[in-house]
Amino acid sequence: MVTQARAFTTRALIVKGAAIAFERYGYDGASLNDVVEAAGTTKGALYFHFKTKEALAREVIVEQERQSHAAVEAIEESGSAALEQIVMVCHEMARQILEDPIVRAGVRITLELSITDGPHHPYETWIAGCARLAARAIDEGDLREDVDAGALAHFIVSAFAGVQLFSQFETRRTDLSRRVDEMLQVLLTGLVPPRRRARLDKILAAHQAPQTQT
Amino acid sequence: MVTQARAFTTRALIVKGAAIAFERYGYDGASLNDVVEAAGTTKGALYFHFKTKEALAREVIVEQERQSHAAVEAIEESGSAALEQIVMVCHEMARQILEDPIVRAGVRITLELSITDGPHHPYETWIAGCARLAARAIDEGDLREDVDAGALAHFIVSAFAGVQLFSQFETRRTDLSRRVDEMLQVLLTGLVPPRRRARLDKILAAHQAPQTQT
C-alpha cells in the first residue's frame, strides 16, 4: 500500500512536470529530459508510468478535462441563480488558467495538436455547462427570452478563449481577471432585461477578483 | 526594369510560399526547403531575398499588417454608418483568414512566436479601427451611450480571435462566417438602443455571407 501511494505521488509529479515542460517548450519542443527535470524524478520512474510523450500529453489533457468537469459540477451545485453561475464559470476558467500549469499546458498542447492532428476540443465541458446555465437563466428571467442559449454558451466560451489569448499576448495574463470582468460587463448588460440590470451589476461586483489585478 | 519586376514577383512568390509552409508546419517545423517547394522557386532565389527564416517570418507578419491596415482604411472610407462598418470589419477579418494564406500564417506564427519570444500583437490595427468606429457609432446613436468604445473594440477583436480558433478546431473554419454572424447577433443586439434594433437586423442581414457557409 505504501508503495502504491508512492507510485501515485510520483505519477502526479510526472504529469505536473510534463505540464510545465509542455507549457514552456510546446509539445514538439519539450523533451523527456525536460519532463524529468521539471518533475524532479528519474527517467526510470517516467518510463515506468508513461511509455511515450504522446501518452503524457494525453494524460495532461485528461487531467485538464477532469478539472473543468469538477468545476462546472461544483458551480452547478452551488445553488446560486444561473446568471450568477455563468459569471462564476468565466472567472473559474480564468482562475484555472492563472493558477494551474496543467490547465495552461492543456490549452497550449491541445491548440498545437489540433493544428496538425485534427480537432480535439479543450473547452467542450465549459460550453455544455454554460448552455445548461443560459437555458436556466432564461427560465429564471435573468436573460432576455430571445437569447439562443446554445449560441450564447458557444460564444461566451469562444470569446473567453480569445480574451485569454490576448491577455497572454499583451500582459502575460496579468490583466486576465480585469479583462474577464470587462467581457462580462460588455456582453451581459445587453442580454439581461432592463429590470434585472441592477441585479446583474451586484453579481458582477461580487465576483470581481481584485487580488489578481495589477 | 524587367529584371526588377521579375525580382519583385519572385519575392512575392517566396513570401507566399513561406506563408504556406508556416501555416502547414508552424514556425519551428517549417524548413527553408518547405518554403522553396511551396514557392516553386530555387534556394538561390530564396537566399537572394531573405537570409534567414526569421526574416521570412517578419515579412509575413508585415504583409499581414499591411492588409489589415488597407482593409480598415477602405472600410472607414466607405461612407457607411459606423455600426455597419463594425459589422464589415468582423466579416473582413473572417474573409482574410479564409482566403489568404499570408493572414493565416501571420496569425499562426505570431501566436507561436509570442509564446516564446514576447508579445507581438497581430490584431492591433483591427482593435484601433474598431475603437474609432465604436466611438462614432455611439455619436450616431447606434450604440448605447453607456458603452465604453475602447473596451468594446478590444472585446470584439479578442472574441473574434477566439471564435476563429474554435471554428478552426471544430470545422476547419467551414462554419466561420456563420459563427461571426452569431457573434454579431449575440453581442450587438444588446448594445444597440431598442429603437435602432430593426436597423441592426437589416445591417446584419445585408452582410451575411451565405457563399462561405456549408
Coordinates of C-alpha atoms in Angstrom, one line a residue:
Chain A
M1 CA 0.0 0.0 0.0
V2 CA 2.8 2.4 0.8
T3 CA 4.4 1.6 -2.5
Q4 CA 1.2 2.2 -4.3
A5 CA 0.7 5.6 -2.6
R6 CA 4.3 6.5 -3.6
A7 CA 3.7 5.4 -7.1
F8 CA 0.6 7.6 -7.2
T9 CA 2.5 10.6 -5.9
T10 CA 5.4 10.1 -8.4
R11 CA 2.9 9.7 -11.2
A12 CA 1.2 13.1 -10.3
L13 CA 4.7 14.7 -10.1
I14 CA 5.5 13.5 -13.5
V15 CA 2.2 14.7 -15.0
K16 CA 2.8 18.2 -13.4
G17 CA 6.4 18.1 -14.7
A18 CA 5.1 17.3 -18.2
A19 CA 2.7 20.2 -18.0
I20 CA 5.5 22.6 -17.0
A21 CA 7.7 21.3 -19.9
F22 CA 4.8 21.4 -22.4
E23 CA 3.8 24.9 -21.3
R24 CA 7.4 26.2 -21.7
Y25 CA 8.6 24.4 -24.8
G26 CA 5.4 23.3 -26.6
Y27 CA 4.6 19.7 -27.5
D28 CA 7.2 19.4 -30.2
G29 CA 9.8 21.3 -28.3
A30 CA 9.6 19.5 -25.0
S31 CA 11.9 16.5 -24.4
L32 CA 11.5 13.7 -21.9
N33 CA 14.6 15.1 -20.2
D34 CA 12.7 18.4 -19.7
V35 CA 9.9 16.5 -18.2
V36 CA 12.2 14.6 -15.8
E37 CA 13.9 17.8 -14.8
A38 CA 10.7 19.7 -14.1
A39 CA 9.2 16.7 -12.2
G40 CA 12.4 16.2 -10.1
T41 CA 12.2 12.5 -10.7
T42 CA 14.2 9.9 -12.7
K43 CA 13.9 8.7 -16.3
G44 CA 13.3 5.2 -14.9
A45 CA 10.2 6.5 -13.0
L46 CA 9.0 8.3 -16.0
Y47 CA 9.2 5.2 -18.3
F48 CA 7.5 3.1 -15.6
H49 CA 4.4 5.3 -15.8
F50 CA 4.4 6.6 -19.4
K51 CA 5.9 5.0 -22.4
T52 CA 5.7 8.0 -24.8
K53 CA 5.5 11.7 -24.9
E54 CA 2.1 11.3 -26.6
A55 CA 0.8 9.3 -23.5
L56 CA 2.0 12.2 -21.3
A57 CA 0.2 14.7 -23.4
R58 CA -3.0 12.6 -23.4
E59 CA -2.8 12.5 -19.5
V60 CA -2.3 16.3 -19.3
I61 CA -5.4 16.8 -21.4
V62 CA -7.5 14.2 -19.5
E63 CA -6.5 15.9 -16.2
Q64 CA -7.4 19.3 -17.6
E65 CA -10.8 17.9 -18.6
R66 CA -11.3 16.3 -15.2
Q67 CA -10.8 19.8 -13.6
S68 CA -13.2 21.5 -16.0
H69 CA -15.8 18.9 -15.2
A70 CA -15.3 19.2 -11.4
A71 CA -15.5 22.9 -11.6
V72 CA -18.7 23.0 -13.7
E73 CA -20.3 20.4 -11.4
A74 CA -19.4 22.4 -8.2
I75 CA -20.7 25.6 -9.7
E76 CA -24.0 24.0 -10.8
E77 CA -24.4 22.6 -7.3
S78 CA -23.8 25.9 -5.6
G79 CA -27.5 26.9 -5.5
S80 CA -26.9 30.4 -7.0
A81 CA -29.0 31.8 -9.7
A82 CA -28.0 30.6 -13.2
L83 CA -26.9 34.1 -14.3
E84 CA -24.5 34.3 -11.3
Q85 CA -23.2 30.8 -12.2
I86 CA -22.4 31.9 -15.7
V87 CA -20.3 34.7 -14.2
M88 CA -18.7 32.1 -11.8
V89 CA -17.9 29.9 -14.8
C90 CA -16.0 32.6 -16.6
H91 CA -14.0 33.6 -13.5
E92 CA -13.3 29.9 -12.8
M93 CA -11.9 29.4 -16.3
A94 CA -9.6 32.4 -15.7
R95 CA -8.6 31.1 -12.2
Q96 CA -7.7 27.7 -13.5
I97 CA -5.5 29.1 -16.3
L98 CA -3.8 31.5 -13.9
E99 CA -3.1 29.0 -11.2
D100 CA -2.7 25.6 -12.7
P101 CA 0.2 24.6 -15.0
I102 CA -1.8 21.5 -16.1
V103 CA -4.6 23.7 -17.5
R104 CA -2.2 26.1 -19.2
A105 CA -0.3 23.2 -20.8
G106 CA -3.6 21.5 -21.8
V107 CA -4.7 24.7 -23.6
R108 CA -1.4 25.0 -25.3
I109 CA -0.9 21.5 -26.5
T110 CA -4.5 21.0 -27.5
L111 CA -4.0 24.0 -29.7
E112 CA -0.8 22.7 -31.1
L113 CA -2.0 19.1 -31.6
S114 CA -5.3 20.3 -33.2
I115 CA -3.4 22.3 -35.8
T116 CA -1.6 19.2 -37.0
D117 CA -3.7 16.2 -35.8
G118 CA -7.4 17.1 -36.2
P119 CA -9.7 18.6 -33.7
H120 CA -9.9 17.9 -30.0
H121 CA -11.8 20.5 -28.1
P122 CA -10.3 21.7 -24.7
Y123 CA -13.4 23.7 -23.8
E124 CA -16.2 21.2 -24.5
T125 CA -17.3 20.7 -20.9
W126 CA -17.4 24.5 -20.3
I127 CA -19.6 25.0 -23.4
A128 CA -22.1 22.3 -22.4
G129 CA -22.2 23.7 -18.8
C130 CA -22.8 27.2 -20.0
A131 CA -25.6 26.1 -22.3
R132 CA -27.4 24.5 -19.4
L133 CA -26.9 27.6 -17.3
A134 CA -28.0 30.0 -20.1
A135 CA -31.2 28.0 -20.6
R136 CA -31.9 28.2 -16.9
A137 CA -31.1 31.9 -16.7
I138 CA -33.7 32.5 -19.4
D139 CA -36.3 30.5 -17.4
E140 CA -35.4 32.5 -14.3
G141 CA -36.0 35.7 -16.2
D142 CA -32.4 36.9 -15.9
L143 CA -31.6 36.7 -19.6
R144 CA -33.9 38.0 -22.4
E145 CA -36.3 35.5 -23.8
D146 CA -35.0 35.9 -27.3
V147 CA -31.5 34.8 -26.4
D148 CA -30.4 31.5 -28.0
A149 CA -28.8 29.6 -25.1
G150 CA -26.7 27.3 -27.2
A151 CA -25.3 30.1 -29.4
L152 CA -24.7 32.3 -26.3
A153 CA -22.8 29.5 -24.5
H154 CA -20.6 28.8 -27.5
F155 CA -19.9 32.4 -27.9
I156 CA -19.1 33.1 -24.3
V157 CA -16.5 30.3 -24.2
S158 CA -15.0 31.1 -27.6
A159 CA -14.8 34.8 -26.5
F160 CA -13.1 33.8 -23.3
A161 CA -10.5 31.8 -25.2
G162 CA -9.8 34.9 -27.3
V163 CA -9.7 37.1 -24.3
Q164 CA -7.2 34.8 -22.5
L165 CA -5.1 34.7 -25.6
F166 CA -4.9 38.5 -26.0
S167 CA -4.2 38.8 -22.2
Q168 CA -1.3 36.4 -22.7
F169 CA 0.0 38.4 -25.7
E170 CA -0.5 41.8 -24.1
T171 CA 0.3 41.4 -20.4
R172 CA 1.4 37.7 -19.8
R173 CA -2.1 37.3 -18.4
T174 CA -1.7 39.8 -15.5
D175 CA -4.8 41.6 -16.7
L176 CA -6.9 38.5 -17.3
S177 CA -9.2 39.0 -14.4
R178 CA -9.9 42.5 -15.4
R179 CA -10.5 41.5 -19.0
V180 CA -13.0 38.8 -17.9
D181 CA -14.9 41.5 -15.9
E182 CA -14.9 43.7 -18.9
M183 CA -16.1 40.9 -21.2
L184 CA -19.0 40.0 -18.8
Q185 CA -19.9 43.7 -18.5
V186 CA -20.0 44.3 -22.3
L187 CA -21.7 41.1 -23.1
L188 CA -24.2 40.5 -20.3
T189 CA -25.5 44.1 -19.9
G190 CA -27.4 43.9 -23.2
L191 CA -28.6 40.4 -22.6
V192 CA -30.2 41.0 -19.2
P193 CA -33.7 42.5 -19.3
P194 CA -33.6 46.2 -18.1
R195 CA -35.5 45.4 -14.8
R196 CA -32.7 42.9 -13.8
R197 CA -29.7 45.2 -14.6
A198 CA -29.2 46.3 -11.0
R199 CA -29.1 42.7 -10.0
L200 CA -26.5 42.0 -12.7
D201 CA -24.3 44.8 -11.5
K202 CA -24.4 43.4 -8.0
I203 CA -23.5 39.9 -9.3
L204 CA -20.6 41.3 -11.4
A205 CA -19.3 43.4 -8.4
A206 CA -19.5 40.4 -6.1
H207 CA -17.3 38.2 -8.4
Q208 CA -14.7 40.8 -9.3
A209 CA -11.3 39.4 -8.4
P210 CA -9.1 42.3 -7.2
Q211 CA -6.4 40.1 -5.8
T212 CA -5.2 39.1 -9.3
Q213 CA -5.4 42.5 -10.8
T214 CA -2.3 44.6 -11.3
Chain B
M1 CA 13.3 47.3 -65.3
V2 CA 12.2 43.8 -66.5
T3 CA 14.7 42.3 -64.0
Q4 CA 13.4 44.4 -61.2
A5 CA 9.8 43.4 -62.0
R6 CA 10.8 39.7 -62.1
A7 CA 12.6 40.0 -58.8
F8 CA 9.5 41.6 -57.3
T9 CA 7.3 38.7 -58.5
T10 CA 9.8 36.1 -57.2
R11 CA 9.9 37.8 -53.9
A12 CA 6.1 37.8 -53.6
L13 CA 6.1 34.1 -54.6
I14 CA 8.6 33.4 -51.8
V15 CA 6.6 35.2 -49.2
K16 CA 3.5 33.3 -50.2
G17 CA 5.5 30.0 -50.2
A18 CA 6.7 30.9 -46.7
A19 CA 3.2 31.6 -45.6
I20 CA 2.0 28.2 -46.9
A21 CA 4.9 26.4 -45.2
F22 CA 4.4 28.3 -41.8
E23 CA 0.7 27.6 -41.9
R24 CA 1.3 23.9 -42.5
Y25 CA 4.3 23.2 -40.3
G26 CA 4.5 26.1 -37.9
Y27 CA 7.5 28.4 -37.5
D28 CA 9.7 25.8 -35.8
G29 CA 8.6 23.0 -38.1
A30 CA 8.9 24.7 -41.4
S31 CA 12.3 24.3 -43.2
L32 CA 13.7 26.5 -46.0
N33 CA 13.2 23.5 -48.3
D34 CA 9.5 23.6 -47.5
V35 CA 9.4 27.3 -48.4
V36 CA 11.2 26.7 -51.7
E37 CA 8.9 23.8 -52.6
A38 CA 5.7 25.8 -51.8
A39 CA 7.0 28.8 -53.7
G40 CA 8.1 26.8 -56.7
T41 CA 11.4 28.7 -56.8
T42 CA 15.1 27.9 -56.1
K43 CA 17.1 28.0 -52.9
G44 CA 19.3 30.6 -54.6
A45 CA 16.4 32.9 -55.3
L46 CA 15.3 32.4 -51.7
Y47 CA 18.7 33.4 -50.3
F48 CA 18.9 36.4 -52.6
H49 CA 15.8 37.9 -51.0
F50 CA 15.9 36.5 -47.4
K51 CA 18.9 35.5 -45.4
T52 CA 17.0 33.7 -42.6
K53 CA 13.8 32.0 -41.6
E54 CA 13.2 34.9 -39.1
A55 CA 13.4 37.5 -41.9
L56 CA 10.7 35.5 -43.8
A57 CA 8.5 35.3 -40.7
R58 CA 8.9 39.1 -40.2
E59 CA 7.9 39.7 -43.8
V60 CA 4.8 37.5 -43.5
I61 CA 3.8 39.5 -40.4
V62 CA 4.5 42.9 -42.0
E63 CA 2.4 41.8 -45.0
Q64 CA -0.4 40.7 -42.8
E65 CA -0.4 44.0 -41.0
R66 CA -0.4 45.9 -44.3
Q67 CA -3.5 44.0 -45.3
S68 CA -5.3 44.7 -42.0
H69 CA -4.4 48.4 -42.4
A70 CA -5.6 48.6 -46.0
A71 CA -8.9 46.9 -45.1
V72 CA -9.6 49.1 -42.1
E73 CA -8.9 52.2 -44.2
A74 CA -11.1 51.1 -47.0
I75 CA -14.0 50.3 -44.6
E76 CA -13.6 53.7 -42.9
E77 CA -13.8 55.4 -46.2
S78 CA -16.9 53.5 -47.4
G79 CA -19.3 56.2 -46.1
S80 CA -21.5 53.6 -44.3
A81 CA -22.7 54.2 -40.7
A82 CA -20.1 53.3 -38.1
L83 CA -22.3 50.4 -36.7
E84 CA -22.4 48.9 -40.2
Q85 CA -18.6 49.4 -40.5
I86 CA -18.1 47.4 -37.3
V87 CA -20.0 44.6 -38.9
M88 CA -17.9 44.9 -42.1
V89 CA -14.7 44.8 -40.0
C90 CA -15.7 41.5 -38.4
H91 CA -16.6 39.9 -41.7
E92 CA -13.5 41.2 -43.4
M93 CA -11.3 39.7 -40.6
A94 CA -13.0 36.4 -41.4
R95 CA -12.7 36.8 -45.2
Q96 CA -8.9 37.5 -44.9
I97 CA -8.4 34.4 -42.7
L98 CA -10.4 32.2 -45.0
E99 CA -9.0 33.4 -48.3
D100 CA -5.4 34.5 -47.6
P101 CA -2.6 32.1 -46.6
I102 CA -0.4 35.1 -45.5
V103 CA -3.1 36.1 -43.0
R104 CA -3.5 32.6 -41.7
A105 CA 0.3 32.1 -41.4
G106 CA 0.6 35.5 -39.7
V107 CA -1.9 34.6 -37.1
R108 CA -0.3 31.2 -36.5
I109 CA 3.3 32.3 -36.3
T110 CA 2.5 35.4 -34.2
L111 CA 0.8 33.1 -31.8
E112 CA 3.8 30.7 -31.8
L113 CA 6.5 33.4 -31.6
S114 CA 4.7 35.3 -28.9
I115 CA 4.6 32.3 -26.7
T116 CA 8.3 32.0 -26.7
D117 CA 9.6 35.5 -27.7
G118 CA 7.5 38.1 -26.0
P119 CA 4.4 39.8 -27.2
H120 CA 3.7 41.0 -30.7
H121 CA 0.1 41.7 -31.5
P122 CA -1.4 40.6 -34.8
Y123 CA -4.7 42.4 -34.3
E124 CA -3.6 45.8 -33.2
T125 CA -4.8 47.6 -36.3
W126 CA -8.2 46.0 -36.1
I127 CA -8.6 47.0 -32.4
A128 CA -7.7 50.6 -33.1
G129 CA -10.0 50.8 -36.1
C130 CA -12.9 49.2 -34.1
A131 CA -12.4 51.7 -31.3
R132 CA -12.7 54.7 -33.7
L133 CA -15.9 53.1 -35.2
A134 CA -17.4 52.3 -31.8
A135 CA -16.9 55.9 -30.7
R136 CA -18.6 57.1 -33.9
A137 CA -21.4 54.6 -33.6
I138 CA -22.2 56.0 -30.1
D139 CA -22.2 59.5 -31.5
E140 CA -24.5 58.4 -34.3
G141 CA -26.9 56.9 -31.7
D142 CA -26.5 53.3 -33.0
L143 CA -24.7 52.1 -29.8
R144 CA -25.9 52.8 -26.3
E145 CA -24.4 55.8 -24.6
D146 CA -23.0 53.9 -21.7
V147 CA -20.9 51.6 -24.0
D148 CA -17.1 52.0 -23.4
A149 CA -15.8 52.2 -27.0
G150 CA -12.3 51.1 -26.2
A151 CA -13.4 48.2 -24.1
L152 CA -15.9 47.1 -26.7
A153 CA -13.4 47.3 -29.5
H154 CA -10.9 45.2 -27.6
F155 CA -13.5 42.7 -26.7
I156 CA -14.9 42.4 -30.2
V157 CA -11.5 41.6 -31.7
S158 CA -10.5 39.3 -28.8
A159 CA -13.8 37.5 -29.2
F160 CA -13.3 37.2 -32.9
A161 CA -9.9 35.6 -32.3
G162 CA -11.5 33.0 -30.1
V163 CA -14.4 32.4 -32.5
Q164 CA -11.9 31.8 -35.3
L165 CA -9.9 29.5 -33.2
F166 CA -12.9 27.4 -32.2
S167 CA -14.1 27.4 -35.8
Q168 CA -10.7 26.0 -36.8
F169 CA -10.9 23.3 -34.1
E170 CA -14.5 22.3 -34.8
T171 CA -14.9 22.6 -38.5
R172 CA -11.6 23.6 -40.1
R173 CA -13.2 27.0 -40.4
T174 CA -16.0 26.0 -42.6
D175 CA -18.5 27.5 -40.2
L176 CA -16.5 30.7 -39.6
S177 CA -18.9 33.1 -41.4
R178 CA -21.9 31.6 -39.6
R179 CA -20.1 31.9 -36.3
V180 CA -19.2 35.6 -37.0
D181 CA -22.9 36.3 -37.8
E182 CA -23.8 34.6 -34.5
M183 CA -21.3 36.6 -32.6
L184 CA -22.5 39.9 -34.0
Q185 CA -26.1 38.9 -33.3
V186 CA -25.5 38.0 -29.6
L187 CA -23.1 40.9 -29.0
L188 CA -24.7 43.8 -30.8
T189 CA -28.4 43.2 -30.1
G190 CA -27.9 44.2 -26.5
L191 CA -25.6 47.2 -27.3
V192 CA -27.9 48.9 -29.8
P193 CA -30.7 51.1 -28.3
P194 CA -34.1 49.4 -28.7
R195 CA -35.3 52.0 -31.3
R196 CA -32.4 51.0 -33.6
R197 CA -32.8 47.2 -33.4
A198 CA -34.7 46.9 -36.7
R199 CA -31.9 48.9 -38.4
L200 CA -29.3 46.5 -36.8
D201 CA -31.2 43.4 -38.1
K202 CA -31.2 44.9 -41.6
I203 CA -27.4 45.6 -41.4
L204 CA -26.7 42.1 -40.1
A205 CA -28.8 40.5 -42.8
A206 CA -27.1 42.6 -45.5
H207 CA -23.7 41.4 -44.5
Q208 CA -24.4 37.7 -44.0
A209 CA -22.0 35.7 -46.2
P210 CA -24.0 32.7 -47.4
Q211 CA -21.4 31.8 -50.1
T212 CA -18.9 30.6 -47.5
Q213 CA -21.4 28.7 -45.3
T214 CA -21.6 25.0 -45.7

